[in-house]
Coordinates of C-alpha atoms in Angstrom, one line a residue:
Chain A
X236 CA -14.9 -81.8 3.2
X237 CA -14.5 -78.8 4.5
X238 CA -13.0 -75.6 2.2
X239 CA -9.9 -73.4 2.8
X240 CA -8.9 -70.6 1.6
X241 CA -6.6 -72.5 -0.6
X242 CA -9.6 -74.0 -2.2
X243 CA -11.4 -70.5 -2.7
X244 CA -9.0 -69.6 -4.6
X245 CA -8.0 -72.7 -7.2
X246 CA -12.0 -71.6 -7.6
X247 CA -11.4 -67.9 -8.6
X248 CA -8.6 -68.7 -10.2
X249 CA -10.3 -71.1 -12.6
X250 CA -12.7 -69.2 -13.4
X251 CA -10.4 -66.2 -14.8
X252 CA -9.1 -68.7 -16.6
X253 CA -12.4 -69.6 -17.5
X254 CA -13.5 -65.9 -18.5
X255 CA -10.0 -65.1 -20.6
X256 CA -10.5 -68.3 -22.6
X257 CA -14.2 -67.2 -23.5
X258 CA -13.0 -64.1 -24.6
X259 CA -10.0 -65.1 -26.6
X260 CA -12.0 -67.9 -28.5
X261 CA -14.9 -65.5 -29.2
X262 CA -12.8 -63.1 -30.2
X263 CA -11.4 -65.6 -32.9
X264 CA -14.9 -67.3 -33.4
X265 CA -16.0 -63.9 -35.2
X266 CA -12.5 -63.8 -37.3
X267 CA -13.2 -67.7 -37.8
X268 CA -16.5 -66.9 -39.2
X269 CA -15.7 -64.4 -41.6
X270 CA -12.9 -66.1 -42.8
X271 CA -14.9 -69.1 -43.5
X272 CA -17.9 -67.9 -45.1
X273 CA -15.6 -65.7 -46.6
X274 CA -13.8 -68.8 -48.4
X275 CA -17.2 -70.5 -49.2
X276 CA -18.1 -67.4 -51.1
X277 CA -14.6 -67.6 -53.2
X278 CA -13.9 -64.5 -51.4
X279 CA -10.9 -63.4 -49.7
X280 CA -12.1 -62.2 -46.0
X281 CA -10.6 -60.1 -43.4
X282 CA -6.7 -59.5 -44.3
X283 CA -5.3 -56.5 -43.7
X284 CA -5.2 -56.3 -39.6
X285 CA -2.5 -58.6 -38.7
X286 CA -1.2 -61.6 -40.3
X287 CA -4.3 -63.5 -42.0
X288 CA -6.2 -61.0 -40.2
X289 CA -5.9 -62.2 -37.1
X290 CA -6.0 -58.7 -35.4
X291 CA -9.5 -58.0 -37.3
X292 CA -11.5 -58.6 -34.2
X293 CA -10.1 -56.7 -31.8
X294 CA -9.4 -54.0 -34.0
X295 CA -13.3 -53.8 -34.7
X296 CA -13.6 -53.8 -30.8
X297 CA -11.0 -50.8 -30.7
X298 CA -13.2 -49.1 -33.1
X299 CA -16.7 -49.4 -31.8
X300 CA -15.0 -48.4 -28.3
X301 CA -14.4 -45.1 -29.6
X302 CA -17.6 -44.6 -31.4
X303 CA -20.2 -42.2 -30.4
X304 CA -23.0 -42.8 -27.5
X305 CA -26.3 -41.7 -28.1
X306 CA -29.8 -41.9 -26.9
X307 CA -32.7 -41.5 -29.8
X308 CA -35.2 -39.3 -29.3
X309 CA -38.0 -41.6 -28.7
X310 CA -36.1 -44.2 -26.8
X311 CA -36.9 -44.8 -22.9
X312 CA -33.2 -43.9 -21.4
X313 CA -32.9 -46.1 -18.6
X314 CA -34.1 -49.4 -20.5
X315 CA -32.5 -48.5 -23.5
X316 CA -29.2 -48.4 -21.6
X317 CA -29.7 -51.5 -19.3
X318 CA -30.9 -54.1 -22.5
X319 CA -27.1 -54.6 -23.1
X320 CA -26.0 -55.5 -19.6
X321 CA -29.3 -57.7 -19.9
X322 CA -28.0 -59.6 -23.3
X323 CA -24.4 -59.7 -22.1
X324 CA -24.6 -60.9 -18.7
X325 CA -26.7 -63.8 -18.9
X326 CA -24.5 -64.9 -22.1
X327 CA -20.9 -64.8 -19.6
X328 CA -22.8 -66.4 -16.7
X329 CA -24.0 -69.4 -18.2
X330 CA -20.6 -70.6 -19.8
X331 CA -19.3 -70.5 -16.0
X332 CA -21.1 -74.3 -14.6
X333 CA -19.7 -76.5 -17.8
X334 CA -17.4 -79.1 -16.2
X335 CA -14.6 -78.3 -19.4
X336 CA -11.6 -81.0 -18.1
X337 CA -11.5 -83.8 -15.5
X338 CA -11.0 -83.4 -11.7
X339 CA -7.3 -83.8 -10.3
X340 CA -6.2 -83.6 -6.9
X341 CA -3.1 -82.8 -5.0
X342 CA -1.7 -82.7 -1.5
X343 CA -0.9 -79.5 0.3
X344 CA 0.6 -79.8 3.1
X345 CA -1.6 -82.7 5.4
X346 CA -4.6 -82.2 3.1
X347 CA -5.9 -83.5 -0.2
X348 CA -7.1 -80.4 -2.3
X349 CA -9.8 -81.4 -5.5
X350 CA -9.5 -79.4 -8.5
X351 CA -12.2 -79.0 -10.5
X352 CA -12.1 -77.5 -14.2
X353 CA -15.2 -75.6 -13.8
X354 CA -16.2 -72.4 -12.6
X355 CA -19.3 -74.0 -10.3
X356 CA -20.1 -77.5 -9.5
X357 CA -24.3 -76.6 -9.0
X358 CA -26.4 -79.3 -7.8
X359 CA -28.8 -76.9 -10.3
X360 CA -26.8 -77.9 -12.7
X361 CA -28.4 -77.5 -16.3
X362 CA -31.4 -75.7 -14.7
X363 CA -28.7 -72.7 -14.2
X364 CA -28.5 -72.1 -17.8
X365 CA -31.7 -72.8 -18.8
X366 CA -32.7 -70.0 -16.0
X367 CA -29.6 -67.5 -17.9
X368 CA -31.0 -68.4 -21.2
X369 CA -34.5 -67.1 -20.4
X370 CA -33.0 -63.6 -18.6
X371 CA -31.4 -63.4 -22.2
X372 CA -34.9 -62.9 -23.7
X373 CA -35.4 -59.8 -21.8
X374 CA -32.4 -58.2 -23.2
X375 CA -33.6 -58.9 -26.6
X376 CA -37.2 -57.7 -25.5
X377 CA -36.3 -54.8 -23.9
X378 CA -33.7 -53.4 -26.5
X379 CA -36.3 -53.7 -29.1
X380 CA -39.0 -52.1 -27.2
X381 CA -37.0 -48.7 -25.7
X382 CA -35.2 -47.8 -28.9
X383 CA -38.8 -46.2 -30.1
X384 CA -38.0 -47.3 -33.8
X385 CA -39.9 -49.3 -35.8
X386 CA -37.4 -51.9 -37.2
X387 CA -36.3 -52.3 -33.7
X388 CA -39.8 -53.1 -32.1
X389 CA -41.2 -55.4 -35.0
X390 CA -37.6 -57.2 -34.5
X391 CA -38.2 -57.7 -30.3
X392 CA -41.4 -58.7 -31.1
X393 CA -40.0 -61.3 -33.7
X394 CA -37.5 -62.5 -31.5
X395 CA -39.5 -62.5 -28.1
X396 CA -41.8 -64.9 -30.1
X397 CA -39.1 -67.2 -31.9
X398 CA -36.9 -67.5 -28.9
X399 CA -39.7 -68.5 -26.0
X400 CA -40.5 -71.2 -28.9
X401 CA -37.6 -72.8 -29.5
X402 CA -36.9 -72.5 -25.4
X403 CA -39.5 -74.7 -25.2
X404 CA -38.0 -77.1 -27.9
X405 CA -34.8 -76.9 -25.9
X406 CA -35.7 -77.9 -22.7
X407 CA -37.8 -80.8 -24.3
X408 CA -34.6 -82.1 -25.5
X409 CA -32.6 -81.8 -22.4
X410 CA -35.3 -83.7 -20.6
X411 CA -34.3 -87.4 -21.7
X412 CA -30.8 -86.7 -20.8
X413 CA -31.7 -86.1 -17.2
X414 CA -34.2 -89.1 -17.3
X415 CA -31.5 -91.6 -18.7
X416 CA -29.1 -90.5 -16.0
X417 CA -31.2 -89.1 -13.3
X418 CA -29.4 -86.3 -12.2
X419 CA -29.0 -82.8 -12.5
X420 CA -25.1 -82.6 -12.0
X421 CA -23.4 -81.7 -15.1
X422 CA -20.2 -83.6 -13.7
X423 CA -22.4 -86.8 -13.3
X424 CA -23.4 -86.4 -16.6
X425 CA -20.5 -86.3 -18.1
X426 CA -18.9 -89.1 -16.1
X427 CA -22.1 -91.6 -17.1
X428 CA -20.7 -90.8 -20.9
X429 CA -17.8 -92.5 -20.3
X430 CA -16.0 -95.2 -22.9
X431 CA -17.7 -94.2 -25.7
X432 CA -21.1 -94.1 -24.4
X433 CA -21.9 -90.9 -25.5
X434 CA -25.4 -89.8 -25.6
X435 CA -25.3 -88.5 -29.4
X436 CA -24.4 -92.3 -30.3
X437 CA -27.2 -94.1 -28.9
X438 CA -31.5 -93.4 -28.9
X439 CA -30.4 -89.9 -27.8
X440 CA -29.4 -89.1 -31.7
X441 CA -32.7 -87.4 -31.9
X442 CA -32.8 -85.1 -28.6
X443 CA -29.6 -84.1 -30.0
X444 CA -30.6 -83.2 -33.2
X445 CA -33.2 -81.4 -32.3
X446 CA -31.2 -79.6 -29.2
X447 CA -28.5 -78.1 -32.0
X448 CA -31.5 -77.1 -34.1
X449 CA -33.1 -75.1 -31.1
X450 CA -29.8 -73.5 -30.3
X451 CA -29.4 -71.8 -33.8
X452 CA -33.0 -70.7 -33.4
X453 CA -32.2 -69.7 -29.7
X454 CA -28.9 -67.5 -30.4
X455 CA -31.0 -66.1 -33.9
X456 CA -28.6 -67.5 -36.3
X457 CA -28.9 -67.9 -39.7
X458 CA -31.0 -69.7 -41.1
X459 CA -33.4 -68.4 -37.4
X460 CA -32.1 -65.2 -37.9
X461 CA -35.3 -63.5 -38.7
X462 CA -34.4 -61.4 -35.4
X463 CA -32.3 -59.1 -37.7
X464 CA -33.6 -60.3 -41.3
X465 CA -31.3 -57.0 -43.0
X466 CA -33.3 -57.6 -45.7
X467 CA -36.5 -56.7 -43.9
X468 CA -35.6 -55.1 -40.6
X469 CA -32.6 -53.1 -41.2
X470 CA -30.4 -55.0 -38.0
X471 CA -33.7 -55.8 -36.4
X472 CA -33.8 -55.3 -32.5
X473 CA -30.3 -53.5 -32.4
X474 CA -30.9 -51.2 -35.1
X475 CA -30.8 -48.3 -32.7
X476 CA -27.6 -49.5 -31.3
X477 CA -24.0 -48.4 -31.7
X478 CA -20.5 -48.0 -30.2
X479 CA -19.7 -50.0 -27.3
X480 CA -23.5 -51.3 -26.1
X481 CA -23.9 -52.5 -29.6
X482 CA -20.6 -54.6 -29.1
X483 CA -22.1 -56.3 -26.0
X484 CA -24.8 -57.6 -28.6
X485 CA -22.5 -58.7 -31.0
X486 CA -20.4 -60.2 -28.8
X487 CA -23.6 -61.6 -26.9
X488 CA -24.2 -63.6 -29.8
X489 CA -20.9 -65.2 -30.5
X490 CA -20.9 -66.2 -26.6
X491 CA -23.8 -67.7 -26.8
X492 CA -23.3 -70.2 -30.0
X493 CA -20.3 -71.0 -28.1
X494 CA -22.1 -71.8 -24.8
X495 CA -24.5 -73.6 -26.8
X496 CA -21.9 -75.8 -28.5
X497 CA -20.5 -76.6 -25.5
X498 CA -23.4 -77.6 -23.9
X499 CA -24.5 -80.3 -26.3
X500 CA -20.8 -81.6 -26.1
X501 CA -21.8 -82.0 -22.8
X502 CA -24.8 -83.7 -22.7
X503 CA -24.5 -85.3 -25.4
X504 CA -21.1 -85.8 -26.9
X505 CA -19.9 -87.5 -23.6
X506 CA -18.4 -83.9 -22.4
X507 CA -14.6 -84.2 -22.4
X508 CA -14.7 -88.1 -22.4
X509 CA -12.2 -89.6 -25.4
X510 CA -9.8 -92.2 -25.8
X511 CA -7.0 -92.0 -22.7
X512 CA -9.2 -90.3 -20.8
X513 CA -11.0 -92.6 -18.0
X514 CA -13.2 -91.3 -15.5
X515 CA -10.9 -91.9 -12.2
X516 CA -10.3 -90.3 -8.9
X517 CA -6.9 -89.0 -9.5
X518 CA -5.9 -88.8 -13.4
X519 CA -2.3 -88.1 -14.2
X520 CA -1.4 -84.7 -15.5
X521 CA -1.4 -85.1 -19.5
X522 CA -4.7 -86.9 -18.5
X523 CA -6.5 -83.7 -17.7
X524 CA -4.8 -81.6 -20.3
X525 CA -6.0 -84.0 -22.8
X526 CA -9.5 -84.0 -21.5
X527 CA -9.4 -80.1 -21.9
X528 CA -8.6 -80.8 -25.3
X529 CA -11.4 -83.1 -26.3
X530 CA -13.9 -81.0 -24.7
X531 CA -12.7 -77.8 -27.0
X532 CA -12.4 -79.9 -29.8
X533 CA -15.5 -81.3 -29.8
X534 CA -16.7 -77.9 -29.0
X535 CA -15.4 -76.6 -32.3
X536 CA -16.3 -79.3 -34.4
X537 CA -19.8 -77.7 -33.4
X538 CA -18.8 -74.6 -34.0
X539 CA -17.7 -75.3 -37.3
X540 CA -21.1 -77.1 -38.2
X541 CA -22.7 -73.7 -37.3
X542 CA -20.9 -71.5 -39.7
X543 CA -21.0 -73.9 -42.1
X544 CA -25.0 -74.4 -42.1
X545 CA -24.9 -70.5 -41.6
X546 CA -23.1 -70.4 -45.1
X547 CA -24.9 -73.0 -46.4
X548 CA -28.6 -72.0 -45.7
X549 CA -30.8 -68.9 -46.6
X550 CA -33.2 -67.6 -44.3
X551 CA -35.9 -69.2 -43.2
X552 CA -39.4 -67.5 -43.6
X553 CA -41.3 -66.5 -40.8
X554 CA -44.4 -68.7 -40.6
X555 CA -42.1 -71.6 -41.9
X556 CA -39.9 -70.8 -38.6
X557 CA -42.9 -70.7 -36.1
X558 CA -44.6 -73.9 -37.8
X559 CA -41.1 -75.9 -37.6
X560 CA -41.0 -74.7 -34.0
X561 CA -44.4 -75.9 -32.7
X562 CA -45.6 -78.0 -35.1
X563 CA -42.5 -80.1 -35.2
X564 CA -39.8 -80.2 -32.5
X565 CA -41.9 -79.6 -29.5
X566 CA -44.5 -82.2 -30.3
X567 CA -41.4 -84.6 -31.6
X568 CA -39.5 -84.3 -28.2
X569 CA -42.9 -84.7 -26.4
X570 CA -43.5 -88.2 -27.4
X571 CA -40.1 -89.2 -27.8
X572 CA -39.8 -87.8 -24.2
X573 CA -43.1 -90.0 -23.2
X574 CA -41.8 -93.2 -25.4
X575 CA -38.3 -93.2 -23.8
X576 CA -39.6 -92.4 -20.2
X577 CA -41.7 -95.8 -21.3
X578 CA -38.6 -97.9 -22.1
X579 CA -37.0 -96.9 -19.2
X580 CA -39.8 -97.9 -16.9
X581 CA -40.6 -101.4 -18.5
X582 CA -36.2 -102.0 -17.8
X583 CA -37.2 -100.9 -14.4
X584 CA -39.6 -103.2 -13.8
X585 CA -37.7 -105.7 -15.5
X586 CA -39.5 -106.3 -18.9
X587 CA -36.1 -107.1 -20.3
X588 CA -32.5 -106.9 -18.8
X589 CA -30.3 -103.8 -18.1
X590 CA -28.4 -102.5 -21.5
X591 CA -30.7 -104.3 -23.6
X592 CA -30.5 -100.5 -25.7
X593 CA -29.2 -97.3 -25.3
Chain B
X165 CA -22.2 -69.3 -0.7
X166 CA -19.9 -72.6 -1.3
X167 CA -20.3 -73.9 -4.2
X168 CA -21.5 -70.4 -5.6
X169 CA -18.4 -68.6 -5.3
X170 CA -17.2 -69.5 -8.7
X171 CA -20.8 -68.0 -10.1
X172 CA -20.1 -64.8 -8.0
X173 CA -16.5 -64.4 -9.5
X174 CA -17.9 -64.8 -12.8
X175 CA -20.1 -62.0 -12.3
X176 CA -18.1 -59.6 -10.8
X177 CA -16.0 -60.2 -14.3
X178 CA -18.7 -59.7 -16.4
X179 CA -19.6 -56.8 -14.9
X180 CA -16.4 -55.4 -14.9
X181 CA -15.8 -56.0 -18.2
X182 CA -18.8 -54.6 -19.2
X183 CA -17.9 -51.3 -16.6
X184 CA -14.5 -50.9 -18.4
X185 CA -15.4 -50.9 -21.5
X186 CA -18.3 -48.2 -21.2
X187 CA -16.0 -46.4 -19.4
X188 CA -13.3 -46.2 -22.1
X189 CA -16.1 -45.3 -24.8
X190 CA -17.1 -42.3 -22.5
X191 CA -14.0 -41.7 -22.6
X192 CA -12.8 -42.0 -26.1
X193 CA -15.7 -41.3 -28.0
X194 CA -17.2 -38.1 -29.4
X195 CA -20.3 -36.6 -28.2
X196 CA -21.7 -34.8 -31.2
X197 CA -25.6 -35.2 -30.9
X198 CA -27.8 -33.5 -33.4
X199 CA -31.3 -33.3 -34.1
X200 CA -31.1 -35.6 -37.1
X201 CA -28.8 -38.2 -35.5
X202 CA -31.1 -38.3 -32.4
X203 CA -34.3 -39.4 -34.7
X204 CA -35.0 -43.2 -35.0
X205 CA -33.0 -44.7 -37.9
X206 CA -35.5 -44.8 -40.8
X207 CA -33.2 -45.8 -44.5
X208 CA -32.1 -42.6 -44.8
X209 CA -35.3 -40.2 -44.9
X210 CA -36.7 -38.4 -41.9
X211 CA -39.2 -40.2 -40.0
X212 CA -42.6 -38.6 -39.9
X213 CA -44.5 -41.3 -37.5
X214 CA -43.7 -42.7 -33.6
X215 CA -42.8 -46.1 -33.9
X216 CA -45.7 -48.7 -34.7
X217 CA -47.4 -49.6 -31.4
X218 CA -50.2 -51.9 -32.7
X219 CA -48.6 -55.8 -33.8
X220 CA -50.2 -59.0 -34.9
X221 CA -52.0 -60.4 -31.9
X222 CA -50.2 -63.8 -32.7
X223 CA -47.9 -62.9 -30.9
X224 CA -49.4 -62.6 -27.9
X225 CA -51.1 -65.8 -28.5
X226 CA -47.9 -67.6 -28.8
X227 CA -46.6 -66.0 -25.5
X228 CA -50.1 -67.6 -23.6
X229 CA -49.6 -70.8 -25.6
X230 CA -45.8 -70.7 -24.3
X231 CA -46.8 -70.3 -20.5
X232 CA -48.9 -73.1 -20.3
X233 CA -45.7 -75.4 -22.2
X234 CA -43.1 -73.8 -19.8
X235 CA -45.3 -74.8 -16.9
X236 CA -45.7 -78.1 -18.0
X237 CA -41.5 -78.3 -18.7
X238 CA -41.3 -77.4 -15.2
X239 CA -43.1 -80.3 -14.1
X240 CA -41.1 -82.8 -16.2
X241 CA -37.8 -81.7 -14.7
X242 CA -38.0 -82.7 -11.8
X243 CA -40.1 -85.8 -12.5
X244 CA -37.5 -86.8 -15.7
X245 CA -34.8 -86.6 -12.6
X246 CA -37.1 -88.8 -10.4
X247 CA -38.1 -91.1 -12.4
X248 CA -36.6 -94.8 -12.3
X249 CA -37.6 -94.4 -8.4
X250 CA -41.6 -93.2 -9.1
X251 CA -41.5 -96.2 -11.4
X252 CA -45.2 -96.9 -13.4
X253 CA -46.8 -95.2 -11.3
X254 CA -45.0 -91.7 -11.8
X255 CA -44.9 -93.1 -15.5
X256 CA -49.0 -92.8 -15.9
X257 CA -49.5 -90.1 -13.7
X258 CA -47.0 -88.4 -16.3
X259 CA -48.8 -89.6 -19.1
X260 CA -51.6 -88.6 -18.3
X261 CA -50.6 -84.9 -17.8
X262 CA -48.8 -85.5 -21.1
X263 CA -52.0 -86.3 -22.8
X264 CA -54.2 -83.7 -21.2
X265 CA -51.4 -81.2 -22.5
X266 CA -51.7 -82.7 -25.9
X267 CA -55.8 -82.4 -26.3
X268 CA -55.0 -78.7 -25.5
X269 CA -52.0 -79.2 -28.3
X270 CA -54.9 -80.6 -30.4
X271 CA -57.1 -78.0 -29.9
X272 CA -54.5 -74.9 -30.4
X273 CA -53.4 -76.5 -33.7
X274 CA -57.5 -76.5 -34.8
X275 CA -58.4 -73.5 -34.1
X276 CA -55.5 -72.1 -36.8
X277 CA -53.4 -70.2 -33.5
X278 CA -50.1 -71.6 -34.8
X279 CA -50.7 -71.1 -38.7
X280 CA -49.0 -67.7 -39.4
X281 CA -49.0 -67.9 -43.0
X282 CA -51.9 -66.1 -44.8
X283 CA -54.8 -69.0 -45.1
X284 CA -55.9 -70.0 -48.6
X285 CA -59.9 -70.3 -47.8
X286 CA -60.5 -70.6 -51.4
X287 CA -59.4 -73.4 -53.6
X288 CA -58.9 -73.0 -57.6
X289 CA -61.9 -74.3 -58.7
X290 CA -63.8 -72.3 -56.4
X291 CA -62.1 -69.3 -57.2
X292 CA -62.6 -70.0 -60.8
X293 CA -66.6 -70.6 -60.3
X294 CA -66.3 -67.0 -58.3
X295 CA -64.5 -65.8 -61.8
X296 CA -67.0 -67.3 -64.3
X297 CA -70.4 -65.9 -61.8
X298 CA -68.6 -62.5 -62.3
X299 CA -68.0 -62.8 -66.2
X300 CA -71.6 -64.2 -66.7
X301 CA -72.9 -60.7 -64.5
X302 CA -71.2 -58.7 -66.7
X303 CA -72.1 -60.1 -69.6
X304 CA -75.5 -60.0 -69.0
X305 CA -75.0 -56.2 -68.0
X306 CA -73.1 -56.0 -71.3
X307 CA -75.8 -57.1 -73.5
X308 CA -78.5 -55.3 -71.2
X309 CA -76.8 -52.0 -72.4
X310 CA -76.8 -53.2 -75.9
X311 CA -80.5 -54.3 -76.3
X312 CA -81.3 -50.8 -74.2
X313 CA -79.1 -49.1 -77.1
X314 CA -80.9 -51.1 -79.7
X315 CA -84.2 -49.7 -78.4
X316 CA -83.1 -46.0 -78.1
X317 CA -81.9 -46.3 -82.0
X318 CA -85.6 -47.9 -82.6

């Protein structure tokens, strides 16, 4: 089918929507956060911007806005400034291919219109992010490396190391999703999850698992968060870092934990798939809104479980990080991968019927 | 561009975002530098050394070790996509890459590349049969010197 300009712009338009939406629930993620751990620690938290606090976060941003620029000494200028861009950009870009409600259509004038909720339907599909995710490393790499500071360069080096691990990890556990369904398409995906077949329910419990666990480690959250390890590293690779490129770090992170929750409720928690929600050609309006719904719910639920094993958990220690990394998860998801792959062929062949597990 | 559009508008956001809100701090903020502020951040003293430029070559190692995994990754993609077409025969041409991978897995893990922690060559009771070959030494030293006293008193 052919697209209009009507359809170019239900696209643009979406993803606005898209980008406000990321920024109003990262900018209550952080609030969120502090709140909770704050509670958890029989402590009080953030109160005094706004009711509850609510302003807290964007009053932070206000403040590091007006904070001063510099350039150390012995930093290298021009990679020193681009190292944000680099962290933040990747992070904004990857959120923008997760199909987030149920396709609708609707007639305007002699033509049939399909909206999508979803910034871009790739046929790259999960291949996009892991592609962002790995640009991310160089933002980390490079920040580290041009601030000319110690803490900085021993927290790059850190973090270069943990996060190409755990990337491997990750895409391990991506892999039997794609096998089972055989598709790149994140719609596709999502639409084979529906009922309550969801991946997360089924053999795919341990891909799962191991796919949150290599999140934390990829977005260097606690108890991976050896990347900025106060204790040890002062604030790690953005020691050197203040005013408003240390924001696009800070809000880097909270991006990515979200983009990584939303991406296992995708391939795994059946996307925005729930009860009154069936994959159909033309669902009715409440339909759609409902499917929204689900996916953001789901999303927070995994949201939640990160703060809470943030608060729960102390740091991990290096070697221990490294050792869980390759001696466990990537070997784990390797023959799980190979033993799945196995199953699947034998049903091919017809060893057993179709369905006999899932 | 198609189906990219959406990816396009999504970066011209970003980036604007990003453009705005450098702009503002230039705007807003102070620009105060002095020699001290200018100095890499080190608790509080001033720093008397360039940053360190020589790290553990694990590092490195882990980055080689992490090519040749990527690589591999690559190759399951679009396999993992492919595969209830390539049937057993995609299956064991798979495996077999698989296992290759994992004797080069084996080997990595022997030769001690992914043990970071300090290694512990010696075990107690060696380390205690190092103590007591030390304590015998110097006692024999000990009563050397006494029997070389004894004869000097003599």
């Amino acid at each position: 089918m052919e697209k209009d300009w009507l359809d170019h712009g239900i696209t643009i338009l979406v993803v606005i929507l898209i980008f406000t939406v990321q920024m109003l629930i990262t900018t209550f993620l952080v609030l969120f956060e502090r709140k909770f751990v704050a509670w958890m620690q029989v402590r009080i938290g953030p109160n005094r911007a706004g009711p509850w606090g609510l302003f807290q976060t964007v009053a932070d941003a206000l403040k590091l806005m007006v904070k001063e620029i510099f350039v150390p000494r012995g930093a290298d200028r021009t990679i020193y400034m681009l190292a944000p861009f680099l962290t933040v950009f990747p992070a904004f870009m990857a959120f923008a291919i997760l199909p987030i409600g149920p396709s609708f259509e609707f007639v305007h004038g002699d033509k049939t219109h399909v909206v999508a909720i979803q910034g871009a339907n790739l046929n790259v599909g999960i291949l996009w992010l892991l592609a962002m995710s790995s640009v991310a490393v160089y933002g980390v790499m490079l920040a580290g490396w041009a601030s000319g500071s110690k803490y900085s360069l021993l927290g790059s080096v850190r973090a270069s190391a943990q996060v190409i691990s755990y990337e491997a990890a990750l895409s391990l556990s991506i892999l039997p999703v794609l096998l089972w369904t055989g598709t790149l398409d994140l719609q596709e995906i999502v639409a084979a999850q529906s009922g309550w077949n969801w991946y997360a329910f089924g053999l795919l419990l341990i891909p799962f698992v191991s796919f949150f666990i290599s999140g934390m480690a990829e977005t260097n959250r606690l108890p991976f968060d050896l990347v900025e390890a106060e204790s040890e590293l002062v604030a790690g690779f953005h020691t050197e870092y203040g005013g408003a490129r240390f924001m696009f770090f800070f809000l880097a992170e909270y991006i990515n934990i979200m983009t990584i929750s939303a991406v296992a409720v995708t391939l795994f928690l059946g996307g925005w798939n729930g009860p009154w929600v069936p994959v159909q050609a033309d669902p009715a309006g409440w339909q759609v809104a409902l499917g929204v719904l689900y996916f953001f719910l789901k999303t927070f639920v995994l949201l939640f479980l990160f703060i809470w094993i943030r608060a729960t958990l102390p740091r991990m220690r290096y070697d221990q990080l490294m050792s869980f990394g390759w001696k466990i998860l990537i070997p784990v998801n390797l023959v799980f991968l190979m033993v799945l792959a196995g199953l699947v062929v034998m049903q091919e062949v017809g060893a057993w019927p179709a369905g006999f597990f899932r | 561009m198609g189906d990219y559009l959406g990816i396009v508008v999504m970066a011209v956001l970003a980036l604007s975002f990003v453009g705005v809100s450098l702009g503002v701090s230039a705007l807003l903020a102070p620009k105060r530098p002095t020699p001290e502020k200018l100095d890499a951040y080190e608790c509080g003293i001033v720093s008397d050394q360039e940053s360190v430029e020589r790290f553990p070559v694990q590092f490195y190692l882990v980055a080689m070790i992490f090519i040749a995994f990527d690589v591999e990754i690559i190759f399951l993609y679009p396999w993992a996509v492919r595969m209830r077409a390539l049937e057993l025969f995609g299956f064991f041409e798979m495996a077999l890459f698989v296992v290759v991978l994992l004797i080069a897995y084996a080997y990595i893990l022997r030769e001690g590349v992914l043990d970071w922690a300090p290694k512990r060559t010696l075990d107690r009771e060696t380390l205690m049969q190092g103590f007591r070959v030390e304590a015998d030494r110097a006692k024999a030293a000990l009563s050397e010197q006494d029997r070389g006293r004894k004869s000097e008193a003599a």
